[in-house]
CSV table of C-alpha atoms in Angstrom, one decimal:
chain,number,residue,atom,x,y,z
B,347,MET,CA,12.6,-7.1,-10.2
B,348,PRO,CA,16.5,-7.5,-9.9
B,349,GLU,CA,17.8,-5.0,-7.5
B,350,GLU,CA,19.5,-3.4,-9.0
B,351,THR,CA,16.5,-1.6,-11.1
B,352,LEU,CA,16.3,1.7,-10.5
B,353,ARG,CA,13.9,3.1,-12.4
B,354,PRO,CA,10.3,2.6,-11.4
B,355,PHE,CA,8.2,-0.2,-11.8
B,356,THR,CA,4.9,-1.9,-12.2
B,357,PHE,CA,3.1,-4.9,-11.4
B,358,ASP,CA,-0.5,-6.5,-11.7
B,359,ILE,CA,-2.7,-7.3,-8.8
B,360,ILE,CA,-5.5,-10.1,-11.0
B,361,ARG,CA,-8.3,-10.0,-9.4
B,362,ALA,CA,-9.6,-13.3,-10.9
B,363,GLU,CA,-11.7,-16.2,-9.4
B,364,ASN,CA,-8.1,-16.9,-7.2
B,365,VAL,CA,-6.3,-13.2,-7.1
B,366,ILE,CA,-2.3,-13.2,-8.1
B,367,LEU,CA,0.2,-11.2,-9.3
B,368,ASN,CA,1.6,-11.2,-12.9
B,369,THR,CA,5.2,-10.7,-11.7
B,370,TYR,CA,6.6,-11.3,-8.2
B,371,ASP,CA,10.4,-12.3,-6.8
B,372,ASN,CA,10.0,-14.4,-4.6
B,373,HIS,CA,7.0,-17.4,-3.4
B,374,ILE,CA,6.7,-18.2,0.6
B,375,LYS,CA,4.7,-21.4,0.5
B,376,ARG,CA,4.0,-22.6,4.0
B,377,SER,CA,2.7,-25.8,4.9
B,378,LEU,CA,1.7,-27.4,8.4
B,379,SER,CA,5.0,-29.0,9.0
B,380,ALA,CA,6.3,-26.0,8.9
B,381,MET,CA,3.8,-24.3,11.9
B,382,ARG,CA,5.1,-27.1,14.5
B,383,ASN,CA,3.8,-25.7,18.2
B,384,GLN,CA,2.3,-23.4,16.7
B,385,TYR,CA,-2.1,-24.4,17.3
B,386,HIS,CA,-2.9,-25.1,20.7
B,387,ASP,CA,-4.3,-28.9,19.9
B,388,GLU,CA,-1.5,-30.3,19.6
B,389,LYS,CA,-3.0,-34.4,19.2
B,390,ALA,CA,-5.3,-32.3,16.1
B,391,TYR,CA,-1.7,-30.8,14.9
B,392,GLU,CA,-0.3,-34.4,14.5
B,393,ALA,CA,-3.5,-35.8,13.2
B,394,LEU,CA,-3.5,-33.8,9.9
B,395,LEU,CA,-0.2,-33.2,9.6
B,396,ASN,CA,-0.3,-37.5,9.4
B,397,GLN,CA,-2.9,-37.2,6.8
B,398,GLN,CA,-1.3,-35.1,4.6
B,399,ASP,CA,1.2,-31.6,4.7
B,400,TYR,CA,-1.4,-29.7,3.5
B,401,MET,CA,-0.4,-25.7,2.7
B,402,LEU,CA,-1.3,-23.2,4.8
B,403,TYR,CA,-0.5,-19.7,3.2
B,404,GLU,CA,1.7,-18.5,0.3
B,405,VAL,CA,3.5,-15.0,0.0
B,406,TYR,CA,4.4,-13.6,-3.0
B,407,GLU,CA,7.2,-11.1,-2.8
B,408,VAL,CA,8.1,-8.3,-5.2
B,409,LYS,CA,12.1,-7.4,-3.9
B,410,ARG,CA,13.4,-4.4,-3.4
B,411,PRO,CA,16.4,-3.4,-1.5
B,412,GLU,CA,16.3,-3.8,2.5
B,413,ILE,CA,16.9,-0.7,3.4
B,414,ALA,CA,14.6,2.4,5.1
B,415,GLY,CA,13.6,4.6,2.4
B,416,GLU,CA,12.0,1.3,0.5
B,417,LEU,CA,9.2,0.0,0.5
B,418,LEU,CA,8.9,-4.2,0.1
B,419,GLN,CA,5.5,-5.2,-1.2
B,420,GLY,CA,3.5,-8.3,-2.2
B,421,ILE,CA,0.3,-10.4,-1.8
B,422,SER,CA,-0.6,-12.7,1.3
B,423,ILE,CA,-2.7,-15.9,0.8
B,424,VAL,CA,-3.5,-18.0,3.7
B,425,HIS,CA,-6.4,-20.7,2.2
B,426,PRO,CA,-9.2,-22.1,4.7
B,427,GLY,CA,-9.0,-24.8,6.7
B,428,LYS,CA,-8.6,-25.8,10.5
B,429,VAL,CA,-5.8,-28.0,12.9
B,430,GLY,CA,-9.0,-28.7,15.2
B,431,ASP,CA,-10.7,-26.0,15.7
B,432,GLU,CA,-7.9,-23.7,15.3
B,433,PHE,CA,-8.3,-21.0,11.5
B,434,PHE,CA,-5.5,-22.4,9.0
B,435,MET,CA,-2.7,-18.2,10.1
B,436,THR,CA,0.1,-17.3,9.7
B,437,LYS,CA,3.1,-17.5,12.3
B,438,GLY,CA,3.0,-14.0,12.6
B,439,HIS,CA,5.9,-11.9,14.0
B,440,PHE,CA,7.1,-8.8,15.1
B,441,HIS,CA,9.9,-6.7,12.8
B,442,SER,CA,13.5,-6.8,13.7
B,443,GLU,CA,13.1,-3.0,13.1
B,444,LEU,CA,10.1,-2.8,16.1
B,445,ASP,CA,9.6,0.5,15.5
B,446,THR,CA,8.1,0.1,11.4
B,447,ALA,CA,4.9,0.0,10.4
B,448,GLU,CA,2.6,-1.9,8.5
B,449,VAL,CA,0.2,-1.2,6.2
B,450,TYR,CA,-2.1,-4.7,4.9
B,451,TYR,CA,-5.3,-4.1,2.0
B,452,CYS,CA,-7.2,-6.3,2.0
B,453,LEU,CA,-8.4,-8.0,-1.2
B,454,GLN,CA,-10.3,-11.2,-0.2
B,455,GLY,CA,-11.9,-12.8,1.9
B,456,GLU,CA,-12.5,-13.1,5.3
B,457,GLY,CA,-10.6,-13.4,8.5
B,458,LEU,CA,-8.9,-10.8,11.2
B,459,MET,CA,-5.7,-9.9,12.0
B,460,VAL,CA,-4.3,-10.4,15.7
B,461,MET,CA,-1.8,-8.4,17.3
B,462,GLU,CA,0.0,-7.3,19.8
B,463,THR,CA,3.3,-5.4,21.6
B,464,PRO,CA,6.1,-7.0,23.4
B,465,GLU,CA,3.6,-5.3,26.4
B,466,GLY,CA,0.8,-7.6,25.9
B,467,GLU,CA,-1.1,-5.1,24.8
B,468,TRP,CA,-3.6,-6.3,22.3
B,469,ALA,CA,-6.0,-5.6,18.9
B,470,VAL,CA,-7.9,-7.9,16.9
B,471,GLU,CA,-9.4,-6.7,13.5
B,472,LYS,CA,-11.5,-7.8,11.6
B,473,LEU,CA,-10.4,-8.2,7.3
B,474,ILE,CA,-12.7,-7.9,4.3
B,475,PRO,CA,-12.3,-6.5,0.6
B,476,GLU,CA,-11.8,-3.6,0.8
B,477,LYS,CA,-10.5,-2.6,4.2
B,478,VAL,CA,-7.1,-1.1,4.8
B,479,LEU,CA,-5.5,-2.3,8.0
B,480,TYR,CA,-2.6,0.1,9.8
B,481,VAL,CA,-0.5,-1.7,12.0
B,482,PRO,CA,1.4,0.7,14.2
B,483,PRO,CA,5.0,0.3,14.7
B,484,ARG,CA,5.7,-2.3,17.5
B,485,TRP,CA,3.0,-4.5,16.5
B,486,ALA,CA,3.3,-8.2,16.7
B,487,HIS,CA,1.1,-9.4,13.5
B,488,ARG,CA,-0.8,-12.6,12.1
B,489,SER,CA,-3.2,-12.8,9.7
B,490,VAL,CA,-6.6,-15.6,10.5
B,491,ASN,CA,-8.4,-16.8,7.9
B,492,THR,CA,-12.1,-17.7,8.9
B,493,SER,CA,-13.6,-18.6,5.8
B,494,ARG,CA,-14.6,-21.6,5.6
B,495,ASN,CA,-13.9,-22.3,1.9
B,496,GLU,CA,-12.1,-19.1,0.4
B,497,ASP,CA,-9.0,-17.7,0.5
B,498,LEU,CA,-8.1,-14.3,2.6
B,499,VAL,CA,-6.1,-12.5,0.3
B,500,THR,CA,-4.0,-9.4,1.4
B,501,PHE,CA,-1.3,-6.7,-0.4
B,502,PHE,CA,1.1,-5.3,2.2
B,503,VAL,CA,3.5,-2.7,2.1
B,504,TYR,CA,6.3,-2.2,4.8
B,505,PRO,CA,9.2,-0.3,5.0
B,506,GLY,CA,12.5,-1.5,4.0
B,507,ASN,CA,14.5,-2.0,7.1
B,508,ALA,CA,11.1,-3.8,9.1
B,509,GLY,CA,12.9,-7.1,9.3
B,510,HIS,CA,11.1,-9.9,10.6
B,511,ASP,CA,11.1,-11.1,14.1
B,512,TYR,CA,9.5,-15.1,14.1
B,513,GLY,CA,11.0,-16.1,17.1
B,514,SER,CA,9.3,-14.7,19.8
B,515,ILE,CA,6.0,-15.3,18.6
B,516,GLU,CA,7.7,-19.2,18.6
B,517,LYS,CA,7.9,-19.8,21.8
B,518,GLN,CA,4.7,-19.3,23.1
B,519,GLY,CA,2.1,-17.7,20.1
B,520,PHE,CA,0.3,-14.6,20.6
B,521,ARG,CA,-2.2,-13.5,23.6
B,522,LYS,CA,-4.6,-14.8,21.6
B,523,LEU,CA,-6.0,-17.6,19.2
B,524,VAL,CA,-9.0,-17.2,16.8
B,525,VAL,CA,-11.4,-20.9,16.8
B,526,GLU,CA,-14.9,-21.8,15.9
B,527,ARG,CA,-17.2,-23.2,18.6
B,528,GLU,CA,-20.8,-23.7,19.0
B,529,GLY,CA,-20.0,-22.1,14.9
B,530,GLU,CA,-19.0,-19.3,15.3
B,531,VAL,CA,-15.6,-17.6,15.3
B,532,GLN,CA,-14.8,-17.1,19.0
B,533,VAL,CA,-11.3,-14.6,20.1
B,534,ILE,CA,-10.5,-16.2,23.4
B,535,ASP,CA,-6.9,-17.0,25.3
B,536,ASN,CA,-3.7,-19.1,24.4
B,537,PRO,CA,-3.9,-21.1,27.6
B,538,ARG,CA,0.3,-20.5,26.6
B,539,TRP,CA,0.5,-17.6,26.7
B,540,LEU,CA,2.7,-15.3,29.8
B,541,PRO,CA,3.0,-11.4,30.5
B,542,PRO,CA,5.8,-10.1,29.5
B,543,GLU,CA,7.3,-10.0,33.4
B,544,ALA,CA,5.9,-13.9,33.5
B,545,ARG,CA,8.2,-14.8,31.1
S,1302,MET,CA,-6.9,9.4,13.5
S,1303,PRO,CA,-6.0,11.6,16.0
S,1304,GLU,CA,-2.3,11.1,16.6
S,1305,GLU,CA,-1.9,9.9,20.0
S,1306,THR,CA,-3.5,6.6,18.5
S,1307,LEU,CA,-1.9,4.3,18.5
S,1308,ARG,CA,-3.1,0.4,18.2
S,1309,PRO,CA,-3.7,-0.8,15.1
S,1310,PHE,CA,-7.2,1.2,13.0
S,1311,THR,CA,-8.8,0.3,9.9
S,1312,PHE,CA,-10.3,2.5,7.4
S,1313,ASP,CA,-12.9,0.4,4.1
S,1314,ILE,CA,-12.2,2.4,0.4
S,1315,ILE,CA,-15.4,1.9,-0.6
S,1316,ARG,CA,-15.3,1.2,-4.5
S,1317,ALA,CA,-18.8,3.5,-5.4
S,1318,GLU,CA,-19.0,5.5,-8.7
S,1319,ASN,CA,-16.8,7.2,-7.1
S,1320,VAL,CA,-14.2,6.4,-5.2
S,1321,ILE,CA,-13.8,7.4,-1.6
S,1322,LEU,CA,-12.6,6.5,2.2
S,1323,ASN,CA,-14.8,5.8,5.2
S,1324,THR,CA,-12.5,7.9,6.9
S,1325,TYR,CA,-10.0,9.8,7.0
S,1326,ASP,CA,-8.3,12.8,8.5
S,1327,ASN,CA,-7.0,15.4,5.6
S,1328,HIS,CA,-9.1,16.6,2.9
S,1329,ILE,CA,-6.6,18.5,0.0
S,1330,LYS,CA,-8.4,20.1,-2.7
S,1331,ARG,CA,-6.2,21.6,-5.5
S,1332,SER,CA,-8.2,23.7,-8.1
S,1333,LEU,CA,-7.1,25.6,-11.2
S,1334,SER,CA,-5.7,28.5,-9.2
S,1335,ALA,CA,-3.0,26.6,-7.2
S,1336,MET,CA,-1.6,25.4,-10.4
S,1337,ARG,CA,-0.4,28.7,-11.9
S,1338,ASN,CA,2.7,28.3,-14.5
S,1339,GLN,CA,1.8,23.8,-14.6
S,1340,TYR,CA,0.5,24.5,-17.7
S,1341,HIS,CA,2.3,25.1,-21.2
S,1342,ASP,CA,-0.5,26.8,-22.6
S,1343,GLU,CA,-0.6,29.4,-20.8
S,1344,LYS,CA,-3.3,31.4,-22.5
S,1345,ALA,CA,-5.5,28.5,-22.1
S,1346,TYR,CA,-4.4,28.2,-18.3
S,1347,GLU,CA,-6.2,32.0,-18.2
S,1348,ALA,CA,-9.0,32.0,-20.1
S,1349,LEU,CA,-10.7,28.2,-18.0
S,1350,LEU,CA,-9.7,30.4,-14.9
S,1351,ASN,CA,-12.0,33.5,-16.4
S,1352,GLN,CA,-14.9,30.3,-16.6
S,1353,GLN,CA,-14.2,28.9,-13.3
S,1354,ASP,CA,-11.8,27.8,-11.1
S,1355,TYR,CA,-12.3,24.5,-11.7
S,1356,MET,CA,-11.1,21.5,-9.1
S,1357,LEU,CA,-7.8,19.5,-10.3
S,1358,TYR,CA,-7.6,17.0,-7.8
S,1359,GLU,CA,-8.4,16.1,-4.6
S,1360,VAL,CA,-6.4,13.9,-2.0
S,1361,TYR,CA,-7.8,12.3,1.4
S,1362,GLU,CA,-4.4,11.6,3.8
S,1363,VAL,CA,-4.4,9.3,7.4
S,1364,LYS,CA,-2.4,11.2,9.6
S,1365,ARG,CA,0.8,9.5,11.4
S,1366,PRO,CA,3.3,11.0,12.9
S,1367,GLU,CA,6.0,12.0,10.3
S,1368,ILE,CA,9.1,9.7,11.6
S,1369,ALA,CA,11.1,7.0,9.7
S,1370,GLY,CA,8.9,3.6,10.3
S,1371,GLU,CA,5.5,4.7,10.0
S,1372,LEU,CA,3.5,4.8,6.0
S,1373,LEU,CA,0.8,7.6,5.6
S,1374,GLN,CA,-1.5,6.3,3.1
S,1375,GLY,CA,-4.5,7.9,1.3
S,1376,ILE,CA,-6.6,7.9,-1.9
S,1377,SER,CA,-5.7,10.7,-4.6
S,1378,ILE,CA,-8.6,11.9,-7.2
S,1379,VAL,CA,-7.9,13.8,-10.2
S,1380,HIS,CA,-10.8,14.8,-11.6
S,1381,PRO,CA,-10.7,14.8,-15.8
S,1382,GLY,CA,-9.7,17.8,-18.0
S,1383,LYS,CA,-7.8,19.5,-19.7
S,1384,VAL,CA,-5.7,22.6,-19.8
S,1385,GLY,CA,-5.8,23.8,-23.7
S,1386,ASP,CA,-4.1,20.1,-24.3
S,1387,GLU,CA,-2.4,19.2,-21.6
S,1388,PHE,CA,-4.2,16.3,-19.6
S,1389,PHE,CA,-5.6,17.1,-16.0
S,1390,MET,CA,-2.5,16.2,-13.1
S,1391,THR,CA,-1.4,16.7,-9.6
S,1392,LYS,CA,1.7,19.3,-8.6
S,1393,GLY,CA,3.8,16.8,-8.6
S,1394,HIS,CA,6.7,16.7,-6.4
S,1395,PHE,CA,10.0,15.1,-5.1
S,1396,HIS,CA,10.4,13.1,-1.1
S,1397,SER,CA,12.2,16.1,0.8
S,1398,GLU,CA,14.0,12.8,1.8
S,1399,LEU,CA,14.9,12.1,-1.5
S,1400,ASP,CA,15.6,8.6,-0.8
S,1401,THR,CA,12.1,7.5,-0.1
S,1402,ALA,CA,10.3,5.5,-2.0
S,1403,GLU,CA,6.1,5.4,-2.5
S,1404,VAL,CA,3.7,2.8,-3.5
S,1405,TYR,CA,1.0,3.7,-6.3
S,1406,TYR,CA,-2.3,1.7,-6.6
S,1407,CYS,CA,-4.4,2.3,-9.2
S,1408,LEU,CA,-8.2,1.2,-8.0
S,1409,GLN,CA,-10.3,3.2,-10.8
S,1410,GLY,CA,-9.1,5.2,-14.4
S,1411,GLU,CA,-6.4,5.8,-16.6
S,1412,GLY,CA,-3.9,7.6,-16.4
S,1413,LEU,CA,-0.3,8.2,-16.6
S,1414,MET,CA,2.7,8.4,-13.8
S,1415,VAL,CA,5.0,10.6,-14.5
S,1416,MET,CA,9.0,11.2,-13.1
S,1417,GLU,CA,11.8,11.7,-13.5
S,1418,THR,CA,14.8,11.9,-11.6
S,1419,PRO,CA,17.0,14.7,-9.9
S,1420,GLU,CA,19.9,13.9,-12.7
S,1421,GLY,CA,17.3,14.1,-15.5
S,1422,GLU,CA,16.1,10.4,-16.5
S,1423,TRP,CA,13.4,10.3,-17.0
S,1424,ALA,CA,10.1,8.0,-16.9
S,1425,VAL,CA,6.0,7.6,-18.0
S,1426,GLU,CA,4.3,4.6,-16.7
S,1427,LYS,CA,0.3,3.4,-16.9
S,1428,LEU,CA,-1.6,3.7,-14.6
S,1429,ILE,CA,-5.6,1.8,-14.8
S,1430,PRO,CA,-7.4,-0.7,-12.1
S,1431,GLU,CA,-5.1,-2.8,-10.5
S,1432,LYS,CA,-2.0,-2.1,-10.8
S,1433,VAL,CA,0.4,-1.3,-9.1
S,1434,LEU,CA,3.9,1.5,-9.6
S,1435,TYR,CA,7.2,1.2,-7.5
S,1436,VAL,CA,8.3,5.1,-7.5
S,1437,PRO,CA,11.7,4.0,-6.2
S,1438,PRO,CA,14.0,6.7,-3.9
S,1439,ARG,CA,14.9,9.4,-6.0
S,1440,TRP,CA,12.2,9.8,-8.0
S,1441,ALA,CA,9.3,13.1,-8.2
S,1442,HIS,CA,6.1,11.7,-9.6
S,1443,ARG,CA,2.9,13.3,-10.7
S,1444,SER,CA,-0.2,11.8,-12.2
S,1445,VAL,CA,-2.1,12.4,-14.6
S,1446,ASN,CA,-5.3,11.4,-16.0
S,1447,THR,CA,-6.1,10.8,-19.3
S,1448,SER,CA,-9.3,9.6,-19.1
S,1449,ARG,CA,-12.6,12.0,-20.6
S,1450,ASN,CA,-14.9,11.2,-18.4
S,1451,GLU,CA,-13.5,9.3,-15.4
S,1452,ASP,CA,-11.7,10.1,-12.7
S,1453,LEU,CA,-8.1,8.6,-11.9
S,1454,VAL,CA,-7.9,7.3,-8.4
S,1455,THR,CA,-5.3,5.9,-6.9
S,1456,PHE,CA,-4.1,4.8,-3.0
S,1457,PHE,CA,-0.9,5.7,-2.4
S,1458,VAL,CA,1.4,4.6,0.4
S,1459,TYR,CA,4.9,6.4,1.6
S,1460,PRO,CA,7.7,6.3,4.5
S,1461,GLY,CA,6.3,9.0,7.2
S,1462,ASN,CA,9.5,10.8,6.8
S,1463,ALA,CA,9.2,11.0,2.6
S,1464,GLY,CA,7.9,15.1,3.1
S,1465,HIS,CA,7.1,16.6,0.0
S,1466,ASP,CA,9.7,18.6,-2.1
S,1467,TYR,CA,7.9,21.2,-4.8
S,1468,GLY,CA,9.7,24.0,-5.4
S,1469,SER,CA,12.3,22.2,-7.8
S,1470,ILE,CA,9.7,20.5,-9.6
S,1471,GLU,CA,7.5,24.5,-10.3
S,1472,LYS,CA,10.3,26.1,-10.8
S,1473,GLN,CA,10.4,24.9,-14.6
S,1474,GLY,CA,7.4,21.8,-14.5
S,1475,PHE,CA,8.7,18.0,-15.5
S,1476,ARG,CA,10.8,17.0,-18.0
S,1477,LYS,CA,8.1,15.6,-20.1
S,1478,LEU,CA,4.4,16.8,-20.8
S,1479,VAL,CA,1.4,14.6,-21.4
S,1480,VAL,CA,-1.1,16.6,-23.8
S,1481,GLU,CA,-3.9,15.0,-26.3
S,1482,ARG,CA,-3.4,15.8,-30.0
S,1483,GLU,CA,-4.8,14.4,-32.9
S,1484,GLY,CA,-6.8,12.2,-30.5
S,1485,GLU,CA,-4.3,10.4,-28.8
S,1486,VAL,CA,-2.6,10.7,-25.5
S,1487,GLN,CA,1.1,12.1,-26.4
S,1488,VAL,CA,4.3,12.3,-24.2
S,1489,ILE,CA,5.9,15.0,-25.0
S,1490,ASP,CA,9.2,17.0,-24.3
S,1491,ASN,CA,8.2,20.2,-22.2
S,1492,PRO,CA,10.0,23.4,-23.8
S,1493,ARG,CA,10.2,25.1,-20.0
S,1494,TRP,CA,12.5,22.2,-19.0
S,1495,LEU,CA,16.5,22.7,-18.4
S,1496,PRO,CA,18.9,19.9,-17.6
S,1497,PRO,CA,20.7,19.9,-14.4
S,1498,GLU,CA,23.3,21.7,-16.1
S,1499,ALA,CA,21.7,24.4,-17.5
S,1500,ARG,CA,19.5,25.3,-14.8
């Protein structure tokens, strides 16, 4: 949608085997090489990257002006897979405008949203189809695909002025990691994480 | 959800025969008696109201503080039916904070969103399952169920500070009406409507 478009517009979420949008403005692809230092098992990361620069996730965005009052929306697709024992996930971010929320509506697959506040409070919520998740203002968020073979697909809406702050998460990651151990999905402490007062 | 809740939360959209939420804070019901002067055929309105105060639509709201940065969400259910030749519809409103948008995701049924700006520009967009509609800032909006026997169900998200301004629509209605004539859904001019400069 061009930014000059002020008239109402629609798009379709096509819920076929692969959920897609029939129209979008921006297609973001993040592969393994864009996620250096984000996975706890660095050896496994390098080994996997040597095999192939796997596609981890994709975002289809519908553009609007990035100002308060507008809403930005699109779909996020996290592919299935693991780096060592850690599931494929998005980079995760705070909103630059910290006091802005986000709504996620899960359309397909199975996963977890890992969240935390600047003070180090954390939360993990399950994503399955038809579940709506409210990420309140101030909560960083990362989606993790815990399925063995299916994409995790969510429809998201957030305020136009939210912005993305990846930096603070890139430094030390989230407080919690999502791994598969003994055949089970486990939420474990991130050994690299430090509480705010120790950073 | 209590307003003190600052942690992330989820709810489920249950897409059974009747779409419902498994949790919500507010259930708004609007029956025929709440829509006096909104339908163009006043005789048909009085006759129908004498039969029964039919339920026209319901909204299930998930509450959050009504401030910028928060997002308000829920589902809207417009039941099927007509007042004379005019389809059941919501009251319709501008946002009090005019420069705020709204996202509608259609989950079930078939209908039209009727929209207009304070300057009298108008738009009508079709709602069918999996269609997402972006109502840009400044556009008043009303959903109309054009199905013969099915509920029109939409999931909506809008900025916490948007507010509702029903007054200006109540006075003269929308510029366009949605009626059934000769077995077809038609969008016609509202004879009561006046352009801004003539009000």
